[in-house]
CSV table of C-alpha atoms and ligand atoms in Angstrom, one decimal:
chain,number,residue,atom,x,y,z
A,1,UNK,CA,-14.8,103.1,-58.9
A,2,UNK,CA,-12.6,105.0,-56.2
A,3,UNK,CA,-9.5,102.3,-54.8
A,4,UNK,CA,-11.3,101.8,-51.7
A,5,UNK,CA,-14.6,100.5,-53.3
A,6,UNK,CA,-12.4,98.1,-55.4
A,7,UNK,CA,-11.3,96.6,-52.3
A,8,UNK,CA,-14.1,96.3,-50.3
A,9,UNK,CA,-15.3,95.0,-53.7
A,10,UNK,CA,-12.5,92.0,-53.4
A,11,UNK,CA,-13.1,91.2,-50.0
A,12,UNK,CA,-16.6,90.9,-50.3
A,13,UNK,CA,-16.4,88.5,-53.4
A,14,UNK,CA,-13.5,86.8,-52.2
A,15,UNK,CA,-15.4,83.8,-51.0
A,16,UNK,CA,-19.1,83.3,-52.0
A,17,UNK,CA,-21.9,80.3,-50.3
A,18,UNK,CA,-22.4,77.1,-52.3
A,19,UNK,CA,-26.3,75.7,-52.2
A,20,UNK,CA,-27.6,72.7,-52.8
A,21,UNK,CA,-29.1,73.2,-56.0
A,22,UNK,CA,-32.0,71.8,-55.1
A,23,UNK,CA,-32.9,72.4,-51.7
A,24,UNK,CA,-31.3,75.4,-51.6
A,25,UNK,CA,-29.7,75.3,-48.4
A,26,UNK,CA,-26.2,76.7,-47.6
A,27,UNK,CA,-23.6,74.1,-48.0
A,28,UNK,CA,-20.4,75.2,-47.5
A,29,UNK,CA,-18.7,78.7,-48.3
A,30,UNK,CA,-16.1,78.3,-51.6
A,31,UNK,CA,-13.1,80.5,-52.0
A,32,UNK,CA,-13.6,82.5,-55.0
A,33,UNK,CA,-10.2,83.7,-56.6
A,34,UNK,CA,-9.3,86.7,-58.7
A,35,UNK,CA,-5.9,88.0,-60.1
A,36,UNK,CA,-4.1,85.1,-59.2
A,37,UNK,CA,-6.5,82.3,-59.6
A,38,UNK,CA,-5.7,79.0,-58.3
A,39,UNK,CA,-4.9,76.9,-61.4
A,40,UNK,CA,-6.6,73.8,-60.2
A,41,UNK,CA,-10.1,75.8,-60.1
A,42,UNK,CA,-11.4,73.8,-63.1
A,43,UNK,CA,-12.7,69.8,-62.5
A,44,UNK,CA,-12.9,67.6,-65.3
A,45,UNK,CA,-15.4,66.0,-63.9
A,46,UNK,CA,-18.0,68.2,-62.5
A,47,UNK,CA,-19.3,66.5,-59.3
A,48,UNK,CA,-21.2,68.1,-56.2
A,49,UNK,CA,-20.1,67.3,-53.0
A,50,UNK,CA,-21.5,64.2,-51.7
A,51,UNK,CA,-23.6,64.1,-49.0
A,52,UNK,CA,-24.5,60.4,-48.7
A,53,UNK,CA,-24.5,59.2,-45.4
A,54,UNK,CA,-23.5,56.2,-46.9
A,55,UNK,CA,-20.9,55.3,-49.2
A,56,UNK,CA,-19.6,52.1,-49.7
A,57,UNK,CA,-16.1,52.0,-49.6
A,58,UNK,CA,-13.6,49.9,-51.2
A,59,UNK,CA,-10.0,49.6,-49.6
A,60,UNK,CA,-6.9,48.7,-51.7
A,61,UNK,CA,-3.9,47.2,-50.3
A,62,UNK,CA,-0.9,46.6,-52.1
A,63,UNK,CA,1.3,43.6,-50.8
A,64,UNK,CA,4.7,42.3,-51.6
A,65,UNK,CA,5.9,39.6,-48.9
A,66,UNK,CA,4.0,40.8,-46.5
A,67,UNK,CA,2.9,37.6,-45.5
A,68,UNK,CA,3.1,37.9,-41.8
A,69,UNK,CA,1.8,41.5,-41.4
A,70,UNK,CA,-1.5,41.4,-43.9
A,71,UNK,CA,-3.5,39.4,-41.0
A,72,UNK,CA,-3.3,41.9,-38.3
A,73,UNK,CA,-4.0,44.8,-41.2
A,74,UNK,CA,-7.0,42.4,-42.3
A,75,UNK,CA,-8.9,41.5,-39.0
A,76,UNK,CA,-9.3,45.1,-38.4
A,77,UNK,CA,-11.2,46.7,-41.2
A,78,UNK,CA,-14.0,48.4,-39.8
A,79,UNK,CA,-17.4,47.2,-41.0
A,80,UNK,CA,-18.2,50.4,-43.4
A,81,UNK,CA,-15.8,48.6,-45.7
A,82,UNK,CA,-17.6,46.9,-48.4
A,83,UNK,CA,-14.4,45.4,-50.5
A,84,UNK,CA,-11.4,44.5,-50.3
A,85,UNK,CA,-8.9,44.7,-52.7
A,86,UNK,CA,-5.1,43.5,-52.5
A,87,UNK,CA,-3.0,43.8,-55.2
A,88,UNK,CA,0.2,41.7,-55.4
A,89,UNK,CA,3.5,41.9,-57.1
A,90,UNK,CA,5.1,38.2,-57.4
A,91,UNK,CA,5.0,38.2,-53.7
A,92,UNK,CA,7.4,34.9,-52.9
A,93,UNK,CA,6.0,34.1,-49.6
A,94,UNK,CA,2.4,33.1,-48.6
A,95,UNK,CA,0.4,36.6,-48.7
A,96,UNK,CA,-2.0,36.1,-50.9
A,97,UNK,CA,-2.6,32.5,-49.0
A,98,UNK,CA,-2.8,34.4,-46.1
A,99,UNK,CA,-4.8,37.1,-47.0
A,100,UNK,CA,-7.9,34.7,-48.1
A,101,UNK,CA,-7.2,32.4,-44.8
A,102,UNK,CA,-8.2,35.7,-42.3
A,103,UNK,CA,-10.6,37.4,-45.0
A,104,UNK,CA,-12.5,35.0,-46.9
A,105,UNK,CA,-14.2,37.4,-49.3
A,106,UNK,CA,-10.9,39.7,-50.7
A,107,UNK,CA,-10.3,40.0,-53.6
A,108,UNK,CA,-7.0,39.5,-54.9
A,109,UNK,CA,-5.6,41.0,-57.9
A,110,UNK,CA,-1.8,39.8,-59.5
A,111,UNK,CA,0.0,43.0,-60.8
A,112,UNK,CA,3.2,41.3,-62.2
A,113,UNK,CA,4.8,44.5,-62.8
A,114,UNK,CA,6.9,45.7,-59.7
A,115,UNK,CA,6.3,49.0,-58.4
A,116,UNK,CA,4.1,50.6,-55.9
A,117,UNK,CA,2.4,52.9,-57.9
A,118,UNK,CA,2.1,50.0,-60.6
A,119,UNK,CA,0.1,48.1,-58.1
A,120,UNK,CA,-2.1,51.0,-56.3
A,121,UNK,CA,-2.9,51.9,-59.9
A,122,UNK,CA,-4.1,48.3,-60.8
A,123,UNK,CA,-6.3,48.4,-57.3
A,124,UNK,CA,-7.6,52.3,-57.9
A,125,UNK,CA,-8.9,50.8,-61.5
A,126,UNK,CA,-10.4,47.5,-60.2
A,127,UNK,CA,-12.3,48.9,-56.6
A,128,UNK,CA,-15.8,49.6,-57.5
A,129,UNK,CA,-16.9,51.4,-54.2
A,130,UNK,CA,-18.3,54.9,-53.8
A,131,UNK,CA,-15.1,55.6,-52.1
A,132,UNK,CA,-11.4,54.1,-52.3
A,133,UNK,CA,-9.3,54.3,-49.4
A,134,UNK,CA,-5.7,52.9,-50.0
A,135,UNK,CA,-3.1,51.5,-46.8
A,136,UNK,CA,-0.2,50.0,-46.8
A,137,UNK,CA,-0.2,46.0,-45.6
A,138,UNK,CA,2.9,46.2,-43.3
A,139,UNK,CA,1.4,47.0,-40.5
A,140,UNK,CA,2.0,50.9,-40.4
A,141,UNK,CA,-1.6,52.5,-40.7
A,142,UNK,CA,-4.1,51.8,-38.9
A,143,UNK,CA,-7.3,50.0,-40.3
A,144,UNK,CA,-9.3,51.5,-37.5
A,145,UNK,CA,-8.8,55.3,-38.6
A,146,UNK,CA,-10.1,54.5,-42.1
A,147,UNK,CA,-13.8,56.3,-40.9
A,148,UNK,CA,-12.0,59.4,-40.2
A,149,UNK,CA,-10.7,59.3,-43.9
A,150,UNK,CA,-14.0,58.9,-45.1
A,151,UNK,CA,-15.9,61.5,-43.4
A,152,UNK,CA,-15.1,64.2,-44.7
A,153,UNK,CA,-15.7,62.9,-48.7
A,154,UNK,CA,-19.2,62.8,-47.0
A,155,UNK,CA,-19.0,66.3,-45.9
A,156,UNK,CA,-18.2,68.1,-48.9
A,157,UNK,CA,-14.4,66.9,-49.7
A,158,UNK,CA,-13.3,64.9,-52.4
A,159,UNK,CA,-10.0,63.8,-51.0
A,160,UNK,CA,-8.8,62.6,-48.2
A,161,UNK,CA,-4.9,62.6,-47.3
A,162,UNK,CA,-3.2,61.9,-44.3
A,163,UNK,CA,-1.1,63.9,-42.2
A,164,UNK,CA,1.5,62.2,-39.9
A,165,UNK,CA,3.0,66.1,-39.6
A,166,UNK,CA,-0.5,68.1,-38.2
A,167,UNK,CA,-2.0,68.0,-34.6
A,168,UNK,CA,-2.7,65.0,-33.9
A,169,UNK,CA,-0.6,62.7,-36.1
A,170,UNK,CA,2.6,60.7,-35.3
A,171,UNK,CA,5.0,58.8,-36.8
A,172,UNK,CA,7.2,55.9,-35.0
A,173,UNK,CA,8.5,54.5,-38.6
A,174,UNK,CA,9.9,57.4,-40.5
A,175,UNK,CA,13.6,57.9,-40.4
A,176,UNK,CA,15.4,61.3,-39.8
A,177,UNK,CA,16.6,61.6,-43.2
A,178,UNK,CA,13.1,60.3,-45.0
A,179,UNK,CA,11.6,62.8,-42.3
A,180,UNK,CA,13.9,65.6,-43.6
A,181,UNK,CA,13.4,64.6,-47.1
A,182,UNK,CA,9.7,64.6,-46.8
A,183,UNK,CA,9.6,67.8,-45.1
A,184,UNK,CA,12.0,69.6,-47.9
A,185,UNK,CA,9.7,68.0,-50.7
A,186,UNK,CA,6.5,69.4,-48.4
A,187,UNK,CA,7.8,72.9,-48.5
A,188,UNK,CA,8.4,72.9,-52.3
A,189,UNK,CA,5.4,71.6,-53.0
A,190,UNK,CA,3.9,74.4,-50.7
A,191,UNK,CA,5.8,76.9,-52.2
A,192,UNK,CA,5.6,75.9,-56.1
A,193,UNK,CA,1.6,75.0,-55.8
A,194,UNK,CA,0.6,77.9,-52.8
A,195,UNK,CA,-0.8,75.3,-50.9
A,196,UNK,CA,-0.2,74.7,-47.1
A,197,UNK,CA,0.0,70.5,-46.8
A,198,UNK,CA,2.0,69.3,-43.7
A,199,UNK,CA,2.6,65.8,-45.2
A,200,UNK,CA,3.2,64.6,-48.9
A,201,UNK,CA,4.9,61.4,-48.8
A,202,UNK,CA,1.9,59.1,-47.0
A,203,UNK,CA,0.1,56.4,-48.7
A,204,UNK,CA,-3.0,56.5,-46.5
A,205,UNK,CA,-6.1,58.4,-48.5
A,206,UNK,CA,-9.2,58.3,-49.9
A,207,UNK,CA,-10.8,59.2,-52.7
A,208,UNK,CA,-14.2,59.7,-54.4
A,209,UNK,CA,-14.1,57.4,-57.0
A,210,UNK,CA,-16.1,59.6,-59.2
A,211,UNK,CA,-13.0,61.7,-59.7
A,212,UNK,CA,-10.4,58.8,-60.2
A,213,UNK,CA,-10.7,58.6,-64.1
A,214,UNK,CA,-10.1,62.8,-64.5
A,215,UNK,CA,-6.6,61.7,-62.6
A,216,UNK,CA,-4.0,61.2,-65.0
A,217,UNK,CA,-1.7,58.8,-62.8
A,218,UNK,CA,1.6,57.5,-64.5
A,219,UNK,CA,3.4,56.9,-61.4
A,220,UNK,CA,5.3,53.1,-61.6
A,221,UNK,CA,6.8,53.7,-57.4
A,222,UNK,CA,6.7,55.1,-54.6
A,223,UNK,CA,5.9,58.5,-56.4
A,224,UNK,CA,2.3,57.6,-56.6
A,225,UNK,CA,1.7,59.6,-53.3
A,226,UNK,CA,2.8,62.5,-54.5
A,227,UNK,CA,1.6,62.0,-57.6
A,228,UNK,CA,-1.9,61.0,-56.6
A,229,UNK,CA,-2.2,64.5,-54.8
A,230,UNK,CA,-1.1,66.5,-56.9
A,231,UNK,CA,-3.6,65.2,-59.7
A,232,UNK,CA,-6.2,66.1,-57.4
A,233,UNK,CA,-4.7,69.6,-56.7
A,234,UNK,CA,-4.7,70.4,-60.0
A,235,UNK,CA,-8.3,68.7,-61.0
A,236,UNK,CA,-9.6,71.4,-59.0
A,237,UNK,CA,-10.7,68.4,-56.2
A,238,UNK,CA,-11.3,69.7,-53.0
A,239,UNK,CA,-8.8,68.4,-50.5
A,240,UNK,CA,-8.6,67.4,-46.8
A,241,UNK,CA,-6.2,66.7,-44.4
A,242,UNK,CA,-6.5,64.3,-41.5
A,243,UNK,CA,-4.1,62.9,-38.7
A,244,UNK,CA,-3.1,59.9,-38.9
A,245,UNK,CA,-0.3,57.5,-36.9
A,246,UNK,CA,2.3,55.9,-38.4
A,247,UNK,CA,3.4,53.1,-36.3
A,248,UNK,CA,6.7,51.0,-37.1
A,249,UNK,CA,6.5,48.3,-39.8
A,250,UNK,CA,5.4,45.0,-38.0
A,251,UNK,CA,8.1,42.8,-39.8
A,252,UNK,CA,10.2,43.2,-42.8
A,253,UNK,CA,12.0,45.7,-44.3
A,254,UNK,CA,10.8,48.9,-46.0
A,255,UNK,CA,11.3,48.3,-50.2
A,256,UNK,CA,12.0,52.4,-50.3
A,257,UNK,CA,14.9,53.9,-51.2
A,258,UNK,CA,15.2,57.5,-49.5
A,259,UNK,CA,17.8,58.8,-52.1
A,260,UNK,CA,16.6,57.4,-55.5
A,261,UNK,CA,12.9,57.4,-54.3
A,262,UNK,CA,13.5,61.2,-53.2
A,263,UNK,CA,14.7,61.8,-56.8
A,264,UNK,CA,11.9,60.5,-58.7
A,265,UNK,CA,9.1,62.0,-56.0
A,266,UNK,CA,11.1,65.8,-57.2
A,267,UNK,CA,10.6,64.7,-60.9
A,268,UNK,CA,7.1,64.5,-60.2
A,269,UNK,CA,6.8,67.5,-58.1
A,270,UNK,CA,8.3,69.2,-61.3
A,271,UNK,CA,6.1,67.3,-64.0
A,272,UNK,CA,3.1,68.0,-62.4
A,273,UNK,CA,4.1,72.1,-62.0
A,274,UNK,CA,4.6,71.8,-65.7
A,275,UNK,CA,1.5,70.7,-66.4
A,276,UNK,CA,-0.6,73.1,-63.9
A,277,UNK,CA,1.0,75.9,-66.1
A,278,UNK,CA,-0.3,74.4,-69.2
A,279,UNK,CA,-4.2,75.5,-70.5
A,280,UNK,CA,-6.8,73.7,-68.4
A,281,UNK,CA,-9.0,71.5,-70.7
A,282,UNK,CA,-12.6,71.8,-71.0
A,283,UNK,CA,-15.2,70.9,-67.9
A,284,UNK,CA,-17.0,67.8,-68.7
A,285,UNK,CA,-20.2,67.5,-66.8
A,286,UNK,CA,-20.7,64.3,-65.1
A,287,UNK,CA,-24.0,64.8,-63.0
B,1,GDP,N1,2.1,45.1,-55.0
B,1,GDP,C1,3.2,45.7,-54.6
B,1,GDP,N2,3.3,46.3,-53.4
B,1,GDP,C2,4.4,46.9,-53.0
B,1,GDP,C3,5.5,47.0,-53.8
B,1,GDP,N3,6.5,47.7,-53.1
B,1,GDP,C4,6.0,48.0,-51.9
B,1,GDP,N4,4.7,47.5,-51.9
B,1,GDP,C5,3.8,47.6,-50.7
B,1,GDP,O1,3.6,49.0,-50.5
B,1,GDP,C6,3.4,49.2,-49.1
B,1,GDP,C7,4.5,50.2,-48.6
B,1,GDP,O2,5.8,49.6,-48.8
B,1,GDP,P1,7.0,49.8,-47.8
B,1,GDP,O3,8.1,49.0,-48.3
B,1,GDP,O4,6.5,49.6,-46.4
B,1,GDP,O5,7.3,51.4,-48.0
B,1,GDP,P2,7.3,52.5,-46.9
B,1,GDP,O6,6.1,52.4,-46.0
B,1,GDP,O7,7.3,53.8,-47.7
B,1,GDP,O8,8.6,52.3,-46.2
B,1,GDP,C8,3.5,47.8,-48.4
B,1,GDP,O9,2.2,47.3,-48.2
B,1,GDP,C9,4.3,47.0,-49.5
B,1,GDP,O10,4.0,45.6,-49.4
B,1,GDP,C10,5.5,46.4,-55.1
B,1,GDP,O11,6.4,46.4,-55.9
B,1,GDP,N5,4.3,45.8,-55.5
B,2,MG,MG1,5.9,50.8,-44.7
């Protein structure tokens, strides 16, 4: 085959149409790589796009003293929200008292353990929705954008991040140095994992929870972000990104610390590019 016909051979299989293996029908076109494959081709859990119009969806929350922000965060869920989980670290004001007195029906989970990540992790493992959408309870994210982190898991995606860096997004609560930081640890990441993300450190996503067990998440802080995302990068999930508005904290003071949490989120970065260059396990079928 002459150089030319190689080429127009690449092009032409460079991306190829997925169909509904039943129907048929066109679903989406996938990127097919060759030479350098993306590493995270391979899922461990093999898992079509979903398509169901509707999910439920369980949101997690993890609180410590935020007793006079989870209210407001609380009396605007949006109705597609079937469960509510909060997990709590030894929270020494009245959140959790709180947190039943707006929403009756929330389930509350104790995570003695301190640590962000321990507690998202405790919340990923006890939601039992379709979905799982995690937000902070300070007051930050807004409840009301939670259906535009759910769409597109409905639509073909399997994870949902959010940008406060794309069109469309904002922040009024990052700092300039956590808004340097965050932007040197988005080009690494970018650069390291040829991938073209405009936010990393955001803790307002969503996840099929079909996929959560293939994630191997050992994150104890504020690294779970990272971490989180970069499990699914390398699980082969397909990823979106969505705007999203961070406003400022509502009251309180932030528990992250931008020079030892910076640290630990580059540890991460660099554990997880070790393991993307290590041989991909077997596909387990899950359908
Ligand atoms: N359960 C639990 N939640 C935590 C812990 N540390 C922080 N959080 C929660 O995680 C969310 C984000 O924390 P925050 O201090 O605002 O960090 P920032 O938004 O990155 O500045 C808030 O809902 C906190 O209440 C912890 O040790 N345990
Ligand atoms: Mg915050």
């Amino acid at each position: 085959m002459d150089e030319g016909a190689e080429t127009e051979d690449r092009r032409v299989e460079a991306w190829f149409e997925h169909r509904d293996p039943e129907t048929g029908a066109p679903e989406r076109f996938v990127e097919r790589r060759r030479g350098d494959r993306r590493r995270s081709a391979k899922r461990l859990v093999e898992a079509p796009p979903s398509s169901d119009p509707d999910p439920t969806v369980s949101l997690v929350i993890p609180t410590k003293n935020e007793a006079r922000n989870v209210p407001e965060v609380l009396d605007h869920i949006p109705d597609l929200v079937t469960e509510v989980v909060i997990v709590d670290t030894r929270s020494s004001d009245v959140t959790k008292l709180m947190a039943r007195t707006t929403r009756p029906g929330v389930r509350i989970i104790d995570e003695p353990r301190r640590g962000k990540g321990m507690a998202l992790r405790a919340g990923l493992a006890a939601a039992t929705g379709d979905v799982i959408v995690a937000m902070d309870a300070d007051g930050s994210m807004s409840p009301e954008e939670i259906p535009r982190f759910v769409h597109p898991l409905r639509h073909g995606f399997d994870f949902t991040k959010g940008s406060r860096f794309m069109a469309g997004g904002g922040s009024l609560d990052i700092t300039p140095i956590r808004h340097f930081g965050n932007w040197a640890l988005v080009v690494i990441v970018n650069t390291l994992f040829k991938v073209h993300y405009t936010d990393l450190c955001y803790g307002f996503f969503a996840l099929r929870r079909v996929f959560l067990e293939s994630l191997d998440l050992k994150a104890t802080g504020f690294e779970i972000e990272t971490e989180i995302t970069l499990q699914a990068q390398l699980k082969g999930l397909r990823i979106a990104e969505v705007p999203s508005i961070e406003l400022p904290r509502r009251t309180g003071t932030s528990a992250l610390h931008a020079g030892s949490d910076g640290v630990r989120i580059a540890r991460t970065i660099m554990r997880q590019y070790r393991l993307s260059h290590e041989p991909e396990p077997a596909a387990v079928s899950n359908q």
